[in-house]
Amino acid sequence: CSGFIKIRLKFLNDTEEVAVVRPEDTVGVLKSKYFPGQENQMKFIYRGQLLQDQGQTLRSLHITDNCVIHCHRSRSATAPLPDPGATLPDAGGFPLGTENMMVPTVMVVLAIVWYFRFNYRQLFTAPATVSLIGVAVLVSFVMFGIYGQ
């Protein structure tokens, strides 16, 4: 087979598949030839580098006969990475979003109330202290329920 090279495609479970390709073939051609319909799920790693440019030829990557390309299949198709030179449109509103700030805000308020409880005991009655313990436990359960998954 003149002009062809053999590449070993190695998977995470230590299985290998031999691919016969031309050095002029691109990463995208290799994916579509050996993983049809799964091109967006497949990630190739060669010499510790993720091969993201689908138009790059195997020759330009210095992939020669009997080289090993590590293959990883994602669980779901990933969207293409955004162009670093492109600017994102302004979403408006809060940059972090109010839903992202709710948990830290509740935790800070709870910490401040506990600070006052320990430093100004005369302001807190027994029912107020029990209520504070109850609120702290409730917030803890809610946080573990939301983020513990």
mmCIF file with all atom_site columns, C-alpha atoms in Angstrom:
data_model
loop_
_atom_site.group_PDB
_atom_site.id
_atom_site.type_symbol
_atom_site.label_atom_id
_atom_site.label_alt_id
_atom_site.label_comp_id
_atom_site.label_asym_id
_atom_site.label_entity_id
_atom_site.label_seq_id
_atom_site.pdbx_PDB_ins_code
_atom_site.Cartn_x
_atom_site.Cartn_y
_atom_site.Cartn_z
_atom_site.occupancy
_atom_site.B_iso_or_equiv
_atom_site.pdbx_formal_charge
_atom_site.auth_seq_id
_atom_site.auth_comp_id
_atom_site.auth_asym_id
_atom_site.auth_atom_id
_atom_site.pdbx_PDB_model_num
ATOM 1   C CA . CYS A 1 1   ? 0.000   0.000  0.000  1.00 0.00 ? 1   CYS A CA 1
ATOM 2   C CA . SER A 1 2   ? 2.166   2.825  -1.240 1.00 0.00 ? 2   SER A CA 1
ATOM 3   C CA . GLY A 1 3   ? 1.368   6.210  0.267  1.00 0.00 ? 3   GLY A CA 1
ATOM 4   C CA . PHE A 1 4   ? -0.567  4.789  3.200  1.00 0.00 ? 4   PHE A CA 1
ATOM 5   C CA . ILE A 1 5   ? 0.425   4.730  6.864  1.00 0.00 ? 5   ILE A CA 1
ATOM 6   C CA . LYS A 1 6   ? -0.909  2.676  9.734  1.00 0.00 ? 6   LYS A CA 1
ATOM 7   C CA . ILE A 1 7   ? -2.000  4.496  12.890 1.00 0.00 ? 7   ILE A CA 1
ATOM 8   C CA . ARG A 1 8   ? -2.912  2.759  16.119 1.00 0.00 ? 8   ARG A CA 1
ATOM 9   C CA . LEU A 1 9   ? -6.076  4.181  17.679 1.00 0.00 ? 9   LEU A CA 1
ATOM 10  C CA . LYS A 1 10  ? -5.896  3.382  21.396 1.00 0.00 ? 10  LYS A CA 1
ATOM 11  C CA . PHE A 1 11  ? -8.944  3.642  23.645 1.00 0.00 ? 11  PHE A CA 1
ATOM 12  C CA . LEU A 1 12  ? -9.262  4.117  27.405 1.00 0.00 ? 12  LEU A CA 1
ATOM 13  C CA . ASN A 1 13  ? -10.044 0.439  27.961 1.00 0.00 ? 13  ASN A CA 1
ATOM 14  C CA . ASP A 1 14  ? -6.643  -0.440 26.375 1.00 0.00 ? 14  ASP A CA 1
ATOM 15  C CA . THR A 1 15  ? -8.168  -1.788 23.174 1.00 0.00 ? 15  THR A CA 1
ATOM 16  C CA . GLU A 1 16  ? -6.584  -0.768 19.906 1.00 0.00 ? 16  GLU A CA 1
ATOM 17  C CA . GLU A 1 17  ? -7.728  -0.427 16.338 1.00 0.00 ? 17  GLU A CA 1
ATOM 18  C CA . VAL A 1 18  ? -5.435  -0.010 13.346 1.00 0.00 ? 18  VAL A CA 1
ATOM 19  C CA . ALA A 1 19  ? -6.346  2.769  10.935 1.00 0.00 ? 19  ALA A CA 1
ATOM 20  C CA . VAL A 1 20  ? -4.908  2.846  7.425  1.00 0.00 ? 20  VAL A CA 1
ATOM 21  C CA . VAL A 1 21  ? -4.809  6.446  6.196  1.00 0.00 ? 21  VAL A CA 1
ATOM 22  C CA . ARG A 1 22  ? -2.881  8.791  3.947  1.00 0.00 ? 22  ARG A CA 1
ATOM 23  C CA . PRO A 1 23  ? -0.591  11.419 5.484  1.00 0.00 ? 23  PRO A CA 1
ATOM 24  C CA . GLU A 1 24  ? -2.593  14.048 3.572  1.00 0.00 ? 24  GLU A CA 1
ATOM 25  C CA . ASP A 1 25  ? -5.813  13.069 5.370  1.00 0.00 ? 25  ASP A CA 1
ATOM 26  C CA . THR A 1 26  ? -7.103  15.487 7.973  1.00 0.00 ? 26  THR A CA 1
ATOM 27  C CA . VAL A 1 27  ? -8.163  14.833 11.550 1.00 0.00 ? 27  VAL A CA 1
ATOM 28  C CA . GLY A 1 28  ? -11.776 15.318 10.463 1.00 0.00 ? 28  GLY A CA 1
ATOM 29  C CA . VAL A 1 29  ? -11.414 12.715 7.700  1.00 0.00 ? 29  VAL A CA 1
ATOM 30  C CA . LEU A 1 30  ? -9.930  10.253 10.184 1.00 0.00 ? 30  LEU A CA 1
ATOM 31  C CA . LYS A 1 31  ? -12.853 10.791 12.566 1.00 0.00 ? 31  LYS A CA 1
ATOM 32  C CA . SER A 1 32  ? -15.498 10.466 9.853  1.00 0.00 ? 32  SER A CA 1
ATOM 33  C CA . LYS A 1 33  ? -13.851 7.392  8.323  1.00 0.00 ? 33  LYS A CA 1
ATOM 34  C CA . TYR A 1 34  ? -13.488 5.386  11.537 1.00 0.00 ? 34  TYR A CA 1
ATOM 35  C CA . PHE A 1 35  ? -16.261 6.898  13.681 1.00 0.00 ? 35  PHE A CA 1
ATOM 36  C CA . PRO A 1 36  ? -19.106 7.793  11.284 1.00 0.00 ? 36  PRO A CA 1
ATOM 37  C CA . GLY A 1 37  ? -21.896 9.683  12.988 1.00 0.00 ? 37  GLY A CA 1
ATOM 38  C CA . GLN A 1 38  ? -19.827 10.101 16.154 1.00 0.00 ? 38  GLN A CA 1
ATOM 39  C CA . GLU A 1 39  ? -17.364 12.722 14.933 1.00 0.00 ? 39  GLU A CA 1
ATOM 40  C CA . ASN A 1 40  ? -18.500 15.330 17.472 1.00 0.00 ? 40  ASN A CA 1
ATOM 41  C CA . GLN A 1 41  ? -18.179 12.848 20.331 1.00 0.00 ? 41  GLN A CA 1
ATOM 42  C CA . MET A 1 42  ? -14.637 11.721 19.528 1.00 0.00 ? 42  MET A CA 1
ATOM 43  C CA . LYS A 1 43  ? -11.556 13.449 20.910 1.00 0.00 ? 43  LYS A CA 1
ATOM 44  C CA . PHE A 1 44  ? -8.077  12.579 19.660 1.00 0.00 ? 44  PHE A CA 1
ATOM 45  C CA . ILE A 1 45  ? -4.922  13.098 21.714 1.00 0.00 ? 45  ILE A CA 1
ATOM 46  C CA . TYR A 1 46  ? -1.467  12.829 20.164 1.00 0.00 ? 46  TYR A CA 1
ATOM 47  C CA . ARG A 1 47  ? 1.716   13.412 22.161 1.00 0.00 ? 47  ARG A CA 1
ATOM 48  C CA . GLY A 1 48  ? -0.298  14.956 24.981 1.00 0.00 ? 48  GLY A CA 1
ATOM 49  C CA . GLN A 1 49  ? -2.004  17.488 22.701 1.00 0.00 ? 49  GLN A CA 1
ATOM 50  C CA . LEU A 1 50  ? -5.716  17.540 21.986 1.00 0.00 ? 50  LEU A CA 1
ATOM 51  C CA . LEU A 1 51  ? -6.254  17.554 18.221 1.00 0.00 ? 51  LEU A CA 1
ATOM 52  C CA . GLN A 1 52  ? -8.974  20.204 17.914 1.00 0.00 ? 52  GLN A CA 1
ATOM 53  C CA . ASP A 1 53  ? -8.362  21.541 14.407 1.00 0.00 ? 53  ASP A CA 1
ATOM 54  C CA . GLN A 1 54  ? -10.359 19.199 12.149 1.00 0.00 ? 54  GLN A CA 1
ATOM 55  C CA . GLY A 1 55  ? -8.667  20.590 9.026  1.00 0.00 ? 55  GLY A CA 1
ATOM 56  C CA . GLN A 1 56  ? -5.108  19.859 10.103 1.00 0.00 ? 56  GLN A CA 1
ATOM 57  C CA . THR A 1 57  ? -3.386  17.102 8.134  1.00 0.00 ? 57  THR A CA 1
ATOM 58  C CA . LEU A 1 58  ? -1.703  14.142 9.764  1.00 0.00 ? 58  LEU A CA 1
ATOM 59  C CA . ARG A 1 59  ? 1.550   15.071 8.053  1.00 0.00 ? 59  ARG A CA 1
ATOM 60  C CA . SER A 1 60  ? 1.486   18.572 9.567  1.00 0.00 ? 60  SER A CA 1
ATOM 61  C CA . LEU A 1 61  ? 1.053   16.967 12.994 1.00 0.00 ? 61  LEU A CA 1
ATOM 62  C CA . HIS A 1 62  ? 4.122   14.749 12.320 1.00 0.00 ? 62  HIS A CA 1
ATOM 63  C CA . ILE A 1 63  ? 2.049   11.593 12.580 1.00 0.00 ? 63  ILE A CA 1
ATOM 64  C CA . THR A 1 64  ? 3.952   8.787  10.873 1.00 0.00 ? 64  THR A CA 1
ATOM 65  C CA . ASP A 1 65  ? 3.610   5.053  10.430 1.00 0.00 ? 65  ASP A CA 1
ATOM 66  C CA . ASN A 1 66  ? 2.738   3.100  13.616 1.00 0.00 ? 66  ASN A CA 1
ATOM 67  C CA . CYS A 1 67  ? 2.071   6.210  15.734 1.00 0.00 ? 67  CYS A CA 1
ATOM 68  C CA . VAL A 1 68  ? -0.459  5.967  18.551 1.00 0.00 ? 68  VAL A CA 1
ATOM 69  C CA . ILE A 1 69  ? -3.420  8.354  18.802 1.00 0.00 ? 69  ILE A CA 1
ATOM 70  C CA . HIS A 1 70  ? -5.410  8.108  22.015 1.00 0.00 ? 70  HIS A CA 1
ATOM 71  C CA . CYS A 1 71  ? -9.161  8.220  21.485 1.00 0.00 ? 71  CYS A CA 1
ATOM 72  C CA . HIS A 1 72  ? -11.796 9.330  23.950 1.00 0.00 ? 72  HIS A CA 1
ATOM 73  C CA . ARG A 1 73  ? -15.519 9.151  23.278 1.00 0.00 ? 73  ARG A CA 1
ATOM 74  C CA . SER A 1 74  ? -17.549 11.809 25.088 1.00 0.00 ? 74  SER A CA 1
ATOM 75  C CA . ARG A 1 75  ? -20.924 10.861 26.486 1.00 0.00 ? 75  ARG A CA 1
ATOM 76  C CA . SER A 1 76  ? -22.670 13.600 24.539 1.00 0.00 ? 76  SER A CA 1
ATOM 77  C CA . ALA A 1 77  ? -21.846 15.712 21.552 1.00 0.00 ? 77  ALA A CA 1
ATOM 78  C CA . THR A 1 78  ? -19.997 18.862 22.452 1.00 0.00 ? 78  THR A CA 1
ATOM 79  C CA . ALA A 1 79  ? -20.496 22.195 20.838 1.00 0.00 ? 79  ALA A CA 1
ATOM 80  C CA . PRO A 1 80  ? -17.507 23.550 18.949 1.00 0.00 ? 80  PRO A CA 1
ATOM 81  C CA . LEU A 1 81  ? -15.232 25.782 20.979 1.00 0.00 ? 81  LEU A CA 1
ATOM 82  C CA . PRO A 1 82  ? -15.802 29.497 20.404 1.00 0.00 ? 82  PRO A CA 1
ATOM 83  C CA . ASP A 1 83  ? -13.261 31.424 18.390 1.00 0.00 ? 83  ASP A CA 1
ATOM 84  C CA . PRO A 1 84  ? -10.948 33.209 20.860 1.00 0.00 ? 84  PRO A CA 1
ATOM 85  C CA . GLY A 1 85  ? -10.824 36.256 18.582 1.00 0.00 ? 85  GLY A CA 1
ATOM 86  C CA . ALA A 1 86  ? -14.597 36.592 18.410 1.00 0.00 ? 86  ALA A CA 1
ATOM 87  C CA . THR A 1 87  ? -16.360 38.910 20.810 1.00 0.00 ? 87  THR A CA 1
ATOM 88  C CA . LEU A 1 88  ? -19.391 37.708 22.705 1.00 0.00 ? 88  LEU A CA 1
ATOM 89  C CA . PRO A 1 89  ? -22.554 39.803 22.582 1.00 0.00 ? 89  PRO A CA 1
ATOM 90  C CA . ASP A 1 90  ? -23.458 41.658 25.767 1.00 0.00 ? 90  ASP A CA 1
ATOM 91  C CA . ALA A 1 91  ? -26.042 39.626 27.651 1.00 0.00 ? 91  ALA A CA 1
ATOM 92  C CA . GLY A 1 92  ? -27.132 42.613 29.754 1.00 0.00 ? 92  GLY A CA 1
ATOM 93  C CA . GLY A 1 93  ? -28.259 42.414 33.360 1.00 0.00 ? 93  GLY A CA 1
ATOM 94  C CA . PHE A 1 94  ? -26.054 41.074 36.103 1.00 0.00 ? 94  PHE A CA 1
ATOM 95  C CA . PRO A 1 95  ? -22.864 39.445 34.854 1.00 0.00 ? 95  PRO A CA 1
ATOM 96  C CA . LEU A 1 96  ? -22.975 36.659 37.453 1.00 0.00 ? 96  LEU A CA 1
ATOM 97  C CA . GLY A 1 97  ? -26.720 36.284 37.665 1.00 0.00 ? 97  GLY A CA 1
ATOM 98  C CA . THR A 1 98  ? -28.798 36.614 40.824 1.00 0.00 ? 98  THR A CA 1
ATOM 99  C CA . GLU A 1 99  ? -29.245 32.847 41.139 1.00 0.00 ? 99  GLU A CA 1
ATOM 100 C CA . ASN A 1 100 ? -25.470 32.453 41.474 1.00 0.00 ? 100 ASN A CA 1
ATOM 101 C CA . MET A 1 101 ? -25.306 35.054 44.253 1.00 0.00 ? 101 MET A CA 1
ATOM 102 C CA . MET A 1 102 ? -28.148 33.694 46.397 1.00 0.00 ? 102 MET A CA 1
ATOM 103 C CA . VAL A 1 103 ? -26.174 30.915 48.128 1.00 0.00 ? 103 VAL A CA 1
ATOM 104 C CA . PRO A 1 104 ? -23.188 33.100 49.108 1.00 0.00 ? 104 PRO A CA 1
ATOM 105 C CA . THR A 1 105 ? -25.557 35.844 50.309 1.00 0.00 ? 105 THR A CA 1
ATOM 106 C CA . VAL A 1 106 ? -27.516 33.471 52.557 1.00 0.00 ? 106 VAL A CA 1
ATOM 107 C CA . MET A 1 107 ? -24.286 32.008 53.939 1.00 0.00 ? 107 MET A CA 1
ATOM 108 C CA . VAL A 1 108 ? -22.832 35.453 54.707 1.00 0.00 ? 108 VAL A CA 1
ATOM 109 C CA . VAL A 1 109 ? -26.027 36.592 56.452 1.00 0.00 ? 109 VAL A CA 1
ATOM 110 C CA . LEU A 1 110 ? -26.096 33.380 58.483 1.00 0.00 ? 110 LEU A CA 1
ATOM 111 C CA . ALA A 1 111 ? -22.436 33.836 59.462 1.00 0.00 ? 111 ALA A CA 1
ATOM 112 C CA . ILE A 1 112 ? -23.082 37.436 60.559 1.00 0.00 ? 112 ILE A CA 1
ATOM 113 C CA . VAL A 1 113 ? -26.024 36.380 62.715 1.00 0.00 ? 113 VAL A CA 1
ATOM 114 C CA . TRP A 1 114 ? -23.888 33.666 64.356 1.00 0.00 ? 114 TRP A CA 1
ATOM 115 C CA . TYR A 1 115 ? -21.155 36.248 64.973 1.00 0.00 ? 115 TYR A CA 1
ATOM 116 C CA . PHE A 1 116 ? -23.634 38.479 66.786 1.00 0.00 ? 116 PHE A CA 1
ATOM 117 C CA . ARG A 1 117 ? -24.991 35.478 68.694 1.00 0.00 ? 117 ARG A CA 1
ATOM 118 C CA . PHE A 1 118 ? -21.548 34.669 70.142 1.00 0.00 ? 118 PHE A CA 1
ATOM 119 C CA . ASN A 1 119 ? -20.395 38.245 70.776 1.00 0.00 ? 119 ASN A CA 1
ATOM 120 C CA . TYR A 1 120 ? -23.695 39.782 71.975 1.00 0.00 ? 120 TYR A CA 1
ATOM 121 C CA . ARG A 1 121 ? -25.341 36.964 73.934 1.00 0.00 ? 121 ARG A CA 1
ATOM 122 C CA . GLN A 1 122 ? -27.530 39.354 75.864 1.00 0.00 ? 122 GLN A CA 1
ATOM 123 C CA . LEU A 1 123 ? -29.487 40.157 72.665 1.00 0.00 ? 123 LEU A CA 1
ATOM 124 C CA . PHE A 1 124 ? -30.424 36.524 72.002 1.00 0.00 ? 124 PHE A CA 1
ATOM 125 C CA . THR A 1 125 ? -32.996 34.681 74.088 1.00 0.00 ? 125 THR A CA 1
ATOM 126 C CA . ALA A 1 126 ? -33.196 30.897 74.293 1.00 0.00 ? 126 ALA A CA 1
ATOM 127 C CA . PRO A 1 127 ? -35.990 30.667 71.663 1.00 0.00 ? 127 PRO A CA 1
ATOM 128 C CA . ALA A 1 128 ? -33.961 32.941 69.337 1.00 0.00 ? 128 ALA A CA 1
ATOM 129 C CA . THR A 1 129 ? -30.914 30.699 69.690 1.00 0.00 ? 129 THR A CA 1
ATOM 130 C CA . VAL A 1 130 ? -32.977 27.566 69.030 1.00 0.00 ? 130 VAL A CA 1
ATOM 131 C CA . SER A 1 131 ? -34.502 29.258 65.978 1.00 0.00 ? 131 SER A CA 1
ATOM 132 C CA . LEU A 1 132 ? -31.032 30.190 64.722 1.00 0.00 ? 132 LEU A CA 1
ATOM 133 C CA . ILE A 1 133 ? -29.886 26.583 65.096 1.00 0.00 ? 133 ILE A CA 1
ATOM 134 C CA . GLY A 1 134 ? -32.984 25.418 63.214 1.00 0.00 ? 134 GLY A CA 1
ATOM 135 C CA . VAL A 1 135 ? -32.409 27.870 60.356 1.00 0.00 ? 135 VAL A CA 1
ATOM 136 C CA . ALA A 1 136 ? -28.743 26.829 60.115 1.00 0.00 ? 136 ALA A CA 1
ATOM 137 C CA . VAL A 1 137 ? -29.670 23.141 59.954 1.00 0.00 ? 137 VAL A CA 1
ATOM 138 C CA . LEU A 1 138 ? -32.394 23.816 57.384 1.00 0.00 ? 138 LEU A CA 1
ATOM 139 C CA . VAL A 1 139 ? -30.029 25.833 55.181 1.00 0.00 ? 139 VAL A CA 1
ATOM 140 C CA . SER A 1 140 ? -27.422 23.066 55.479 1.00 0.00 ? 140 SER A CA 1
ATOM 141 C CA . PHE A 1 141 ? -29.908 20.413 54.363 1.00 0.00 ? 141 PHE A CA 1
ATOM 142 C CA . VAL A 1 142 ? -31.048 22.547 51.451 1.00 0.00 ? 142 VAL A CA 1
ATOM 143 C CA . MET A 1 143 ? -27.450 23.209 50.346 1.00 0.00 ? 143 MET A CA 1
ATOM 144 C CA . PHE A 1 144 ? -26.488 19.530 50.562 1.00 0.00 ? 144 PHE A CA 1
ATOM 145 C CA . GLY A 1 145 ? -29.671 18.608 48.722 1.00 0.00 ? 145 GLY A CA 1
ATOM 146 C CA . ILE A 1 146 ? -29.003 21.026 45.888 1.00 0.00 ? 146 ILE A CA 1
ATOM 147 C CA . TYR A 1 147 ? -25.242 20.665 45.510 1.00 0.00 ? 147 TYR A CA 1
ATOM 148 C CA . GLY A 1 148 ? -24.661 17.186 46.898 1.00 0.00 ? 148 GLY A CA 1
ATOM 149 C CA . GLN A 1 149 ? -25.673 15.411 43.691 1.00 0.00 ? 149 GLN A CA 1
#
